XYZ file of N, CA and C in Angstrom:
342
model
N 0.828 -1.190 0.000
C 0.000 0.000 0.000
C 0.878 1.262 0.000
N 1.891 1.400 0.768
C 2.739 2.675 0.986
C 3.776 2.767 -0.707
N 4.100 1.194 -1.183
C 4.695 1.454 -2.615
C 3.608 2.198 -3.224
N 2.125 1.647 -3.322
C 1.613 2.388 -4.260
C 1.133 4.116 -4.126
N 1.357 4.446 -2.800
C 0.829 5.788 -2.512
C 1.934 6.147 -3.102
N 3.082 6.065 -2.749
C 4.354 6.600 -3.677
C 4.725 6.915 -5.398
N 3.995 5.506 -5.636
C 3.788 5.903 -7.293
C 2.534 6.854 -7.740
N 1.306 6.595 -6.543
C 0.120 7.814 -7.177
C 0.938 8.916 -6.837
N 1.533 9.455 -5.275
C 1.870 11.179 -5.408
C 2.523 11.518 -6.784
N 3.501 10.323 -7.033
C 4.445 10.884 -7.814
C 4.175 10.851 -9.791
N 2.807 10.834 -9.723
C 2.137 10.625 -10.933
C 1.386 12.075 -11.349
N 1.832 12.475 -12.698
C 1.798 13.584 -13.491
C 0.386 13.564 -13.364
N -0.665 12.656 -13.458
C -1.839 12.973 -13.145
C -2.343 13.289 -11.791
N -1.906 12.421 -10.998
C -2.620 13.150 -9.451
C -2.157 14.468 -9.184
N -0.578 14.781 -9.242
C -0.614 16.072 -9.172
C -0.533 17.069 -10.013
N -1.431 16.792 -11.314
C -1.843 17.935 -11.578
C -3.131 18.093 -11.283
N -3.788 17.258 -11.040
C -5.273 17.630 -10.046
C -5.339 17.464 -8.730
N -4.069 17.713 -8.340
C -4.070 17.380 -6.686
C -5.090 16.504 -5.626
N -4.794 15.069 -6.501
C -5.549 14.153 -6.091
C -4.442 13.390 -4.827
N -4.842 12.993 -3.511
C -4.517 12.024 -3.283
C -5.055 11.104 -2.384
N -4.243 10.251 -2.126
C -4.980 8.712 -1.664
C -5.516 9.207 -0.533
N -7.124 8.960 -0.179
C -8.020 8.752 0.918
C -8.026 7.570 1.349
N -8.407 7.200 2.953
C -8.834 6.084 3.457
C -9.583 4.897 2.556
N -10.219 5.379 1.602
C -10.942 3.991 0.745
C -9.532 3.427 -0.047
N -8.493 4.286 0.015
C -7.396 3.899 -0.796
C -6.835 2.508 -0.258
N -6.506 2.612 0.779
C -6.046 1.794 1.821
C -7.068 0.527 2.157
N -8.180 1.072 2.079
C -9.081 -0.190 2.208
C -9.874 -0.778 1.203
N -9.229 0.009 -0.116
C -9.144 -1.079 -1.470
C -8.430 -2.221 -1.335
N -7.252 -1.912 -0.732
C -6.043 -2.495 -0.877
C -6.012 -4.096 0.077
N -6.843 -3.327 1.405
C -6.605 -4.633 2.421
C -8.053 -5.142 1.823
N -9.365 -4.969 1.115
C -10.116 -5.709 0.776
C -9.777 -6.618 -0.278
N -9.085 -5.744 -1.324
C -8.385 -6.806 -2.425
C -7.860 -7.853 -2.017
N -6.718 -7.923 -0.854
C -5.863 -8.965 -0.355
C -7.110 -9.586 0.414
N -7.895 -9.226 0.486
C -8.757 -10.172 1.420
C -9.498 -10.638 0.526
N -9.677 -10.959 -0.494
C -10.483 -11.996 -1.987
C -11.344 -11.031 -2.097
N -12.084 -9.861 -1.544
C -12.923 -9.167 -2.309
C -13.044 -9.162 -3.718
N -14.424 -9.126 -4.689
C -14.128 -8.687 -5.823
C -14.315 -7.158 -5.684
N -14.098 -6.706 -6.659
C -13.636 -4.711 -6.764
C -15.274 -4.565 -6.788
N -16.037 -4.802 -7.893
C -17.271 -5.155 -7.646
C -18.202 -4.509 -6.595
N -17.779 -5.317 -5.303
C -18.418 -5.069 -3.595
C -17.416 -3.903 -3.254
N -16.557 -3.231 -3.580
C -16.091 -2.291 -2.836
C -17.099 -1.121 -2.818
N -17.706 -1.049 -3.417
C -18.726 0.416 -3.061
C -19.496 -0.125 -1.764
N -20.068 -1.497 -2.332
C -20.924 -1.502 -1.092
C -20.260 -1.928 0.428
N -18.567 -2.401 0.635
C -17.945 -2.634 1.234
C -17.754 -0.753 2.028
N -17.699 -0.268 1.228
C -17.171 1.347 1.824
C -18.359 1.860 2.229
N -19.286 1.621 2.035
C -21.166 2.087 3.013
C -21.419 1.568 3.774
N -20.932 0.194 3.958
C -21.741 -0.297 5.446
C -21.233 0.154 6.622
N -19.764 0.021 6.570
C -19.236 1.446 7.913
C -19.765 2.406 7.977
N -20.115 3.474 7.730
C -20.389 5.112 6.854
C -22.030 4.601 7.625
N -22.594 3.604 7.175
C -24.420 3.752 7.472
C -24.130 3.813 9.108
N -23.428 3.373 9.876
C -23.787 3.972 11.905
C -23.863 5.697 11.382
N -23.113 6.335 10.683
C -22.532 7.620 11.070
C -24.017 8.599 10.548
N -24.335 7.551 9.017
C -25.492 8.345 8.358
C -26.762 8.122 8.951
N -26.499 7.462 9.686
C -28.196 7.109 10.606
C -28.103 7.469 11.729
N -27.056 7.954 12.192
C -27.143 8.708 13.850
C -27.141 10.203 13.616
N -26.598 10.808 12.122
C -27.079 12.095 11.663
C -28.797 12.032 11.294
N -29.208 10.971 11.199
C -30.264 11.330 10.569
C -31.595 10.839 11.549
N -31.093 10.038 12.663
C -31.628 10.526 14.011
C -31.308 11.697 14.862
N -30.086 11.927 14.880
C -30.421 13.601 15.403
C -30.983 14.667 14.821
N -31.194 14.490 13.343
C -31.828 15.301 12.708
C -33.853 15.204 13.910
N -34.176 13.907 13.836
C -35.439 13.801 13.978
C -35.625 13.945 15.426
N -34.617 14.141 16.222
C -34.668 14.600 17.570
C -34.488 16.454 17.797
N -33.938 16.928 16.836
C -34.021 18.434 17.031
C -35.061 18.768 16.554
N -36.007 19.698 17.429
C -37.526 20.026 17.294
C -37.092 21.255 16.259
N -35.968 21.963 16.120
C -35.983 22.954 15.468
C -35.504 23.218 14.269
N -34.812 21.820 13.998
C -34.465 21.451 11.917
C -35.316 20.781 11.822
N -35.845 21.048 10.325
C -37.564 20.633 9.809
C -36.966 20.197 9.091
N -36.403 20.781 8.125
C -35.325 20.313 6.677
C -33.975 20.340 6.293
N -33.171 19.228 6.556
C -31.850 19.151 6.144
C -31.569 18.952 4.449
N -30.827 20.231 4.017
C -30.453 20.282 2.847
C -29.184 20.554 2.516
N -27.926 19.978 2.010
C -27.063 20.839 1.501
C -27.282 21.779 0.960
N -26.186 22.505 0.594
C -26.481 24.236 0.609
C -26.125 23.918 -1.122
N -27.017 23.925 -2.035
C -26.560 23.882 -3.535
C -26.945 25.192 -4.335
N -25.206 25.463 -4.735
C -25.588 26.727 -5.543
C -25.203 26.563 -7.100
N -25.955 26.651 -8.335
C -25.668 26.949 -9.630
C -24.783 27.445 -9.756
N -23.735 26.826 -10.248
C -22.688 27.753 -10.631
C -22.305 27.672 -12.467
N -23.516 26.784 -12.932
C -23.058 26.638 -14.917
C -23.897 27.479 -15.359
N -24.355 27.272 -16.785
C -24.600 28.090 -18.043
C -25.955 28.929 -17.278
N -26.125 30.028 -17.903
C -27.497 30.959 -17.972
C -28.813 30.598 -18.460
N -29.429 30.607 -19.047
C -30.859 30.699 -19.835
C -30.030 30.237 -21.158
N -30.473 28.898 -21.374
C -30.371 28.636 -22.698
C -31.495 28.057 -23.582
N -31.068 28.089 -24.877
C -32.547 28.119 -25.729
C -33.119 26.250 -25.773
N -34.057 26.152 -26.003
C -34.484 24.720 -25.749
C -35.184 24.372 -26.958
N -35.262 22.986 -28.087
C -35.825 22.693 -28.801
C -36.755 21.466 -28.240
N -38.121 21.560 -28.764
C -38.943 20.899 -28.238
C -38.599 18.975 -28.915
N -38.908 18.216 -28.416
C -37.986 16.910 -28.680
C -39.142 16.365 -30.670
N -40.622 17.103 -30.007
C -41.091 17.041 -31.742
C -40.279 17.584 -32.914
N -39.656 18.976 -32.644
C -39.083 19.455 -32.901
C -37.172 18.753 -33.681
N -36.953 18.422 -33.235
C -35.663 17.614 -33.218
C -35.289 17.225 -34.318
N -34.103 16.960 -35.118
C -33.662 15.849 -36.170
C -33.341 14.708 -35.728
N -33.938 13.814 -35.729
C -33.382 12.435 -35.723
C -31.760 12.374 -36.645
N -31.059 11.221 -35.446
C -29.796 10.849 -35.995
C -30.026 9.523 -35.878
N -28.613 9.270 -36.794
C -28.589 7.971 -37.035
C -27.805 6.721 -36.016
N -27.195 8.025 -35.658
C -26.016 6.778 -34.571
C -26.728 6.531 -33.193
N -26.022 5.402 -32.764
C -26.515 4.834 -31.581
C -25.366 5.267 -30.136
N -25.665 5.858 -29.029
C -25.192 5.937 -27.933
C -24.830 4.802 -26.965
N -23.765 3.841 -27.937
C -23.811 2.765 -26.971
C -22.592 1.948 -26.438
N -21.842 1.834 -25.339
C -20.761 1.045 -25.544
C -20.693 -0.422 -25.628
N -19.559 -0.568 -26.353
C -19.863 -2.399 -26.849
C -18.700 -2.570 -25.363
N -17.833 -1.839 -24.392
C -17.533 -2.546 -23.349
C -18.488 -1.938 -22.061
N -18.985 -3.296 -21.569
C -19.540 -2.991 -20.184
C -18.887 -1.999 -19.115
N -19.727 -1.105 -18.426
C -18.975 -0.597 -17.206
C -17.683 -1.606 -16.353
N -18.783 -2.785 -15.903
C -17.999 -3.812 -15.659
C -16.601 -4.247 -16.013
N -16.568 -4.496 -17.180
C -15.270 -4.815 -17.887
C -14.163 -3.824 -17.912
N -14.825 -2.301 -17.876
C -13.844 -1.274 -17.227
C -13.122 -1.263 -16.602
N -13.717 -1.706 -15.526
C -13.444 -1.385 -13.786
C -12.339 -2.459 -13.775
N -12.683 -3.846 -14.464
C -11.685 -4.837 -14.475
C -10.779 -4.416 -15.434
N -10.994 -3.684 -16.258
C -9.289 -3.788 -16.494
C -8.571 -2.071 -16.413
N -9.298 -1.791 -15.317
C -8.432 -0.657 -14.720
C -7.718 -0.825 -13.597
N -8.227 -2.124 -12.918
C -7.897 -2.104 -11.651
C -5.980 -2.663 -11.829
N -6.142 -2.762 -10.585
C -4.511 -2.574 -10.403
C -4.606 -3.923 -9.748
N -3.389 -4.864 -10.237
C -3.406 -6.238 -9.663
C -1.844 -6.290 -8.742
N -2.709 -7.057 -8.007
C -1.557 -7.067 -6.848
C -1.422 -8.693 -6.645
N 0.295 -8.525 -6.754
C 0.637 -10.173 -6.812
C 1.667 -10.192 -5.479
């Protein structure tokens, strides 16, 4: 795990988006060695996380004086833009589709550890 944090800092991509390794990093790593498939890691990284999101979301229902919990979301893209009605439209010919699965992605992005 510490070889590979070494090769992400030191990778032209993380730092030019000043990405680096978080805690799921680390517990990719010990789930992989533990036969996980990559697969269950999303749902491997929520089931910890659900005590934290359900004791926020019982104290939410114990304070008599928050009615509504919202993040604070502000627009920050395009203005008023013009809209064509979909009757309206040209049909095309091509299809929006990939011939590789998400799936098959993920497998051959992942990083194998021998």
């Amino acid at each position: 795990a510490q070889e590979l944090e070494k090769i992400a800092l030191s990778d032209e991509y993380f730092i030019q988006r000043k990405l680096y390794p978080n805690v799921d990093f680390y517990t990719g790593v010990i789930y992989r060695a533990m036969g996980f498939p990559t697969d269950m890691f999303p749902v491997l990284f929520c089931i910890p996380r659900m005590a934290g999101w359900l004791a926020h979301w019982n104290e939410t229902l114990d304070d008599p004086e928050l009615k509504i919990v919202r993040p604070r979301q502000n627009y920050i893209g395009s203005g008023k833009r013009s809209y064509l009605d979909m009757d309206v439209r040209k049909e095309h010919d091509f299809q929006l589709e990939s011939t590789v699965s998400n799936r098959q992605k993920r497998r051959e992005s992942a990083v194998i550890i021998q």
